[in-house]
mmCIF file of C-alpha atoms in Angstrom:
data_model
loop_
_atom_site.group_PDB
_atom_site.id
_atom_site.type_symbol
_atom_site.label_atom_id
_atom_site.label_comp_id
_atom_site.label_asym_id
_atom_site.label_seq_id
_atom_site.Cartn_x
_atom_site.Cartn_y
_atom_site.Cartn_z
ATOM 1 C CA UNK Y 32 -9.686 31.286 11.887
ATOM 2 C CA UNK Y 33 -11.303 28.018 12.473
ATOM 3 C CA UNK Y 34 -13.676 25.736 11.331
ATOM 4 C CA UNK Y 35 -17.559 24.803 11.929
ATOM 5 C CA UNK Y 36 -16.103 22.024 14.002
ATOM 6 C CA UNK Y 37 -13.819 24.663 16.527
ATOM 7 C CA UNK Y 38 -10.260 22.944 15.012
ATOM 8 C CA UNK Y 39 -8.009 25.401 13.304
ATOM 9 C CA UNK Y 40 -8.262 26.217 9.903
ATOM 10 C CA UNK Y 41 -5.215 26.052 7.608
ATOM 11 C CA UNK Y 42 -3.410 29.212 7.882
ATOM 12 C CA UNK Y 43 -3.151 29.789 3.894
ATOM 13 C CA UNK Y 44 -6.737 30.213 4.757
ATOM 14 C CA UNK Y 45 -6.703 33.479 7.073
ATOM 15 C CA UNK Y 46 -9.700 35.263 7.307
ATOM 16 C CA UNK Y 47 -10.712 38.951 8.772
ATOM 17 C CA UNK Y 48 -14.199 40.034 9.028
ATOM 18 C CA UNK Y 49 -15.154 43.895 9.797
ATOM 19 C CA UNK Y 50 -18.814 45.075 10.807
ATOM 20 C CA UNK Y 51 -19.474 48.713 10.932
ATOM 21 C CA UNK Y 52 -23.083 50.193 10.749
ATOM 22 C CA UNK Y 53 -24.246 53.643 9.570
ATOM 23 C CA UNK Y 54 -28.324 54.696 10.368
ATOM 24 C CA UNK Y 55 -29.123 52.997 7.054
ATOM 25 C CA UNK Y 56 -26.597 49.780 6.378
ATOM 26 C CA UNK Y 57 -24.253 47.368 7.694
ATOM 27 C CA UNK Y 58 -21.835 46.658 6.031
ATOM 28 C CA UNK Y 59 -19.771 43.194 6.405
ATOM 29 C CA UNK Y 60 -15.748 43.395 4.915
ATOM 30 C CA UNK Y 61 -13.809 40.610 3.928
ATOM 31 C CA UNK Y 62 -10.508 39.719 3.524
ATOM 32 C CA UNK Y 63 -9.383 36.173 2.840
ATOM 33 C CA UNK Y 64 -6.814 34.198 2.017
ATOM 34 C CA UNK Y 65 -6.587 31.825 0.135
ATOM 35 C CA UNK Y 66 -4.279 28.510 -1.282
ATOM 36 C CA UNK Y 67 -7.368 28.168 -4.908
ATOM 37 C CA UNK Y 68 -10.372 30.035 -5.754
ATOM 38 C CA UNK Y 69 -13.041 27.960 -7.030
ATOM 39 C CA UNK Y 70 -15.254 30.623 -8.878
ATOM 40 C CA UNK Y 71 -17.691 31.115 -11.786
ATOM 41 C CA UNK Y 72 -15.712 31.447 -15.127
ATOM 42 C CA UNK Y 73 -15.725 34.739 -16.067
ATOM 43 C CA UNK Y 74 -18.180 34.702 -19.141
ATOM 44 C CA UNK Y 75 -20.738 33.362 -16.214
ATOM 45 C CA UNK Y 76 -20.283 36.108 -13.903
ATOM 46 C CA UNK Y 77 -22.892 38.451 -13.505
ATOM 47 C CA UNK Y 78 -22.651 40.451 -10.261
ATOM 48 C CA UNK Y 79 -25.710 42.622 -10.766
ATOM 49 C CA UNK Y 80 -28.107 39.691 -10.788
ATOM 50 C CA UNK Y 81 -28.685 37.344 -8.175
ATOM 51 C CA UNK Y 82 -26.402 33.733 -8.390
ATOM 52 C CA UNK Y 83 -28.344 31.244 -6.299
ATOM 53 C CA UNK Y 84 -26.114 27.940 -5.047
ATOM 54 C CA UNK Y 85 -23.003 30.666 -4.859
ATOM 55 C CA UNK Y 86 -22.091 28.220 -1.775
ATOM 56 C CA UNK Y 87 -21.155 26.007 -4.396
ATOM 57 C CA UNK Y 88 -18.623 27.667 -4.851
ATOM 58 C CA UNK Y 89 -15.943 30.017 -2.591
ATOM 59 C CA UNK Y 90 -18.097 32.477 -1.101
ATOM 60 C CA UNK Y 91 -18.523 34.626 2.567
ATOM 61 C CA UNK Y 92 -21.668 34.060 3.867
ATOM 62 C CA UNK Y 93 -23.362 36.052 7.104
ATOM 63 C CA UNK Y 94 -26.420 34.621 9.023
ATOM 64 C CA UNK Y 95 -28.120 37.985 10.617
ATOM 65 C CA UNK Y 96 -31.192 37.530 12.976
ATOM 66 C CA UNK Y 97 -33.015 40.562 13.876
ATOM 67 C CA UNK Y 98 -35.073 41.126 17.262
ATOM 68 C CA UNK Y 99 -38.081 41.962 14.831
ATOM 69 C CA UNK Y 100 -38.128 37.828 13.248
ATOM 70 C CA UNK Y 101 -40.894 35.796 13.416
ATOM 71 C CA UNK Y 102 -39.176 33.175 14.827
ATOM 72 C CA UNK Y 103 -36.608 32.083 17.078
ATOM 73 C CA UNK Y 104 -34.954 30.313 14.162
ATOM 74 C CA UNK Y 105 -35.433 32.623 11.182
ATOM 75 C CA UNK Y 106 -32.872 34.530 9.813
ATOM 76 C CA UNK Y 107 -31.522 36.430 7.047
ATOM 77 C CA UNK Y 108 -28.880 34.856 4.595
ATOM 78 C CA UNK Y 109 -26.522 37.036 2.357
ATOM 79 C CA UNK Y 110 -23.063 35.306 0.581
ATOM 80 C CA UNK Y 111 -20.611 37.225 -1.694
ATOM 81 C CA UNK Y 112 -18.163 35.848 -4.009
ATOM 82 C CA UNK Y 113 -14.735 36.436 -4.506
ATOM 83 C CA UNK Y 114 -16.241 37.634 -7.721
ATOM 84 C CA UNK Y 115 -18.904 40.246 -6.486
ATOM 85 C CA UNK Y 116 -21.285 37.863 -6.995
ATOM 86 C CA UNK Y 117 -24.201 37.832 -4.488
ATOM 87 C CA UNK Y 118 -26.926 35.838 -3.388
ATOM 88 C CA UNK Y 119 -29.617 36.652 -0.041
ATOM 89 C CA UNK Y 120 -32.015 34.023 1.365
ATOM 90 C CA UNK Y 121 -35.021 34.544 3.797
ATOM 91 C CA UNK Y 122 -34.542 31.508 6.373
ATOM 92 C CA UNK Y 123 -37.926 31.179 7.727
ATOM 93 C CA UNK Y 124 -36.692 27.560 9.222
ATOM 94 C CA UNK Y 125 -33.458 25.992 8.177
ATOM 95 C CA UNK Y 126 -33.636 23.896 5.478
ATOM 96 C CA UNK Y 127 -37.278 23.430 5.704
ATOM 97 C CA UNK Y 128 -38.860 26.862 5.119
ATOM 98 C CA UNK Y 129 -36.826 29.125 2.617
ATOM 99 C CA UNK Y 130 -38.074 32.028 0.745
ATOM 100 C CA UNK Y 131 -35.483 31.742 -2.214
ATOM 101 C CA UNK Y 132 -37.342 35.267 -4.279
ATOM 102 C CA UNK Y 133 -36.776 37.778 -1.165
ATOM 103 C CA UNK Y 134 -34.287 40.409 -2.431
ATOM 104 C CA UNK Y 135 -32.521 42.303 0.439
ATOM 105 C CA UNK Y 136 -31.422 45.299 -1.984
ATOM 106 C CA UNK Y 137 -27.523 44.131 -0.837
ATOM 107 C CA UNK Y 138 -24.876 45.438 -2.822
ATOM 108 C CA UNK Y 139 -21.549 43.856 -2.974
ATOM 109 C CA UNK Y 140 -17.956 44.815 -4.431
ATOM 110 C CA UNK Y 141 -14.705 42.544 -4.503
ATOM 111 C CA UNK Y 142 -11.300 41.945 -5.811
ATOM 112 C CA UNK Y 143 -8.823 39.424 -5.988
ATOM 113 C CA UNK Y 144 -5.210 39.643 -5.628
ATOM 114 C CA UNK Y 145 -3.764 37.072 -7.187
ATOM 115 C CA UNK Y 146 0.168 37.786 -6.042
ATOM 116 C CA UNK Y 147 -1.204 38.033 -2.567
ATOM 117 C CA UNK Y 148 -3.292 35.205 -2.489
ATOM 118 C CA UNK Y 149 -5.832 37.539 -0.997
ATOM 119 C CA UNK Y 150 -9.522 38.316 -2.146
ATOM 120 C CA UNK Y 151 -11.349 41.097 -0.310
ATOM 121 C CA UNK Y 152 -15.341 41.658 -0.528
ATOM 122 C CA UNK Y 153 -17.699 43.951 0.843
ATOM 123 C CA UNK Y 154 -21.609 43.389 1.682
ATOM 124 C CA UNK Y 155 -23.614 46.412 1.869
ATOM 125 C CA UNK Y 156 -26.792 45.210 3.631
ATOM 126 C CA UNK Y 157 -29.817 48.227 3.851
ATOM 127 C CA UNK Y 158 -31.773 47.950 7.102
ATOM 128 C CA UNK Y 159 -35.259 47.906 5.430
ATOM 129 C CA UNK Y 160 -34.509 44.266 4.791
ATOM 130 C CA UNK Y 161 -34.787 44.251 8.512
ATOM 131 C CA UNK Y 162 -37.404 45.603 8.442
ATOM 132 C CA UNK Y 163 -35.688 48.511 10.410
ATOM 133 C CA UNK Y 164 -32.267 50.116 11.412
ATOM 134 C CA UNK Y 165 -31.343 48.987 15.364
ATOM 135 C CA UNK Y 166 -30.718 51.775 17.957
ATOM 136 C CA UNK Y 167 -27.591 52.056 19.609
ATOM 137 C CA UNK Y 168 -27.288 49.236 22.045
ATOM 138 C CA UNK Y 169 -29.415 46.965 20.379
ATOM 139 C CA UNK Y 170 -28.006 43.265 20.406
ATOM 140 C CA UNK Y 171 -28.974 41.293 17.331
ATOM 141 C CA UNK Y 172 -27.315 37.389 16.342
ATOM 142 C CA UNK Y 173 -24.856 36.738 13.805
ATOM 143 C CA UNK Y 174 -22.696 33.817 12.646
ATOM 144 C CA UNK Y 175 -19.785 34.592 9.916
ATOM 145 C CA UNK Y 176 -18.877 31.420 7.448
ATOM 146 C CA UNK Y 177 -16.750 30.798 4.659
ATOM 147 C CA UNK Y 178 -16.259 28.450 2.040
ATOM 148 C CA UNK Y 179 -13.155 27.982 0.581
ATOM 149 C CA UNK Y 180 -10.913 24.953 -1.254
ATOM 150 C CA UNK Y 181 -7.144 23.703 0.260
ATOM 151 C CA UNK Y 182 -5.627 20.763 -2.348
ATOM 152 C CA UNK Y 183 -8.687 20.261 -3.947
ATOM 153 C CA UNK Y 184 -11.228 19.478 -0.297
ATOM 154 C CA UNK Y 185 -13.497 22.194 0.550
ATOM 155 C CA UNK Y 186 -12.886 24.057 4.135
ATOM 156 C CA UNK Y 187 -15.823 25.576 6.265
ATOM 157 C CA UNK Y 188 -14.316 28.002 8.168
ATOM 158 C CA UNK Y 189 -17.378 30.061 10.743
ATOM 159 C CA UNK Y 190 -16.694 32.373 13.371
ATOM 160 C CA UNK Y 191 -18.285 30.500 15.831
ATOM 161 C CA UNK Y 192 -18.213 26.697 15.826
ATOM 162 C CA UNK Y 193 -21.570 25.440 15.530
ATOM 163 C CA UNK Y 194 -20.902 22.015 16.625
ATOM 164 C CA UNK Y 195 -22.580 19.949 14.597
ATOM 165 C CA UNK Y 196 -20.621 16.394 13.126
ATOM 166 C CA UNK Y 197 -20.752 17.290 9.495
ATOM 167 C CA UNK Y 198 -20.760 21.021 8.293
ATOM 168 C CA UNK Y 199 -23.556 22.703 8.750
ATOM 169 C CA UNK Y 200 -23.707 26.861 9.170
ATOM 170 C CA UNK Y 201 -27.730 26.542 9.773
ATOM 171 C CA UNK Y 202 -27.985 26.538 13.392
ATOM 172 C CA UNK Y 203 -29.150 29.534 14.758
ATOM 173 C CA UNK Y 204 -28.644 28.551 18.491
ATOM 174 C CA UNK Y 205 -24.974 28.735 17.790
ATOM 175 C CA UNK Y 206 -25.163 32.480 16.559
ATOM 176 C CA UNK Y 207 -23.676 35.202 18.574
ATOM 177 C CA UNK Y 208 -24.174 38.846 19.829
ATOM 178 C CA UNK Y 209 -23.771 41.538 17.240
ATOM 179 C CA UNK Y 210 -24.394 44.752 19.398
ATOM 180 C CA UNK Y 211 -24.635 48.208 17.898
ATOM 181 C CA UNK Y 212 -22.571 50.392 19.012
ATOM 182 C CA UNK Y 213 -22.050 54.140 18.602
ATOM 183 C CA UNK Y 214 -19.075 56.011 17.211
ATOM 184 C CA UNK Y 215 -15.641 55.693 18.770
ATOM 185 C CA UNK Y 216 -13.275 58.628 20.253
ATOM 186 C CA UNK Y 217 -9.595 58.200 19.384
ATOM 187 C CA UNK Y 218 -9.338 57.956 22.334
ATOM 188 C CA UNK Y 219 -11.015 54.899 23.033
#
């Protein structure tokens, strides 16, 4: 729980990401808290079609780059919304070279809990926008962000800090290992 700059985030702000994969998603779970939701109102929500800008707004975002990109510094983009809403990005380079049409086929679900102070949301990300499902082993780069609001300022929380002055998620050299790894034993 911290910010893009490495300081702590405010607690009322806890955040939990989960990764698993299966040989045809990955799927990315959240579960946030949170002190005010700054969302669509609800005659604007439309979670089966595409809401571009969702950063406007409080959303989970996941930068995934594949072995398979052109580029050292292209990426995928995919953001859900406390609503369900969704939006995926094809980051050829950051903030220069954006394909804003490509459709990933994601699928996302969500809830809030208002008495909890806790929305949840799930990304279900197919492979082919990868073009590709990994092996076992594979190591591919990922940073986790969120946007969220504490009395009224917005808070960039990201899993790993990617050191820049002002926020900024779009730096791939700050991304880290997401390795595939097979099932677990109880045991283990």
């Amino acid at each position: 729980d911290r910010l893009w700059n490495g300081e702590s985030a405010p607690a009322a702000l806890a955040t939990t990401a989960r990764l698993v994969w299966t040989a045809s998603h990955l799927w990315l779970g959240f579960e946030c808290g949170y002190a005010e939701l700054d969302i669509d109102a609800p005659a604007e929500i439309d979670a089966a079609t595409e809401r571009v800008a969702l950063w406007d707004r409080d959303v989970c975002e996941a930068f995934i780059r594949h072995p398979r990109e052109p580029r050292a510094d292209s990426y995928k983009e995919f953001e859900v919304a406390p609503t369900g809403q969704w939006c995926d990005l094809a980051i050829h380079t950051p903030r220069v070279d954006v394909d804003w049409r490509w459709n990933s086929g994601m699928e996302t679900a969500a809830s809030i809990d208002e008495t909890a102070r806790v929305f949840r949301a799930v990304m279900r990300l197919p492979f082919a926008a990868f073009d590709g499902a990994p092996v076992e082993g594979e190591r591919w780069a990922v940073n986790l962000f969120r946007i969220a609001r504490m009395d009224g300022a917005r808070q960039y929380l990201s899993y790993a800090a990617t050191g820049t002055r002002t926020p900024d998620f779009h730096v791939p050299a700050c991304f880290v290992p997401l390795v595939f790894e097979g099932p677990r034993s109880a045991a283990q």
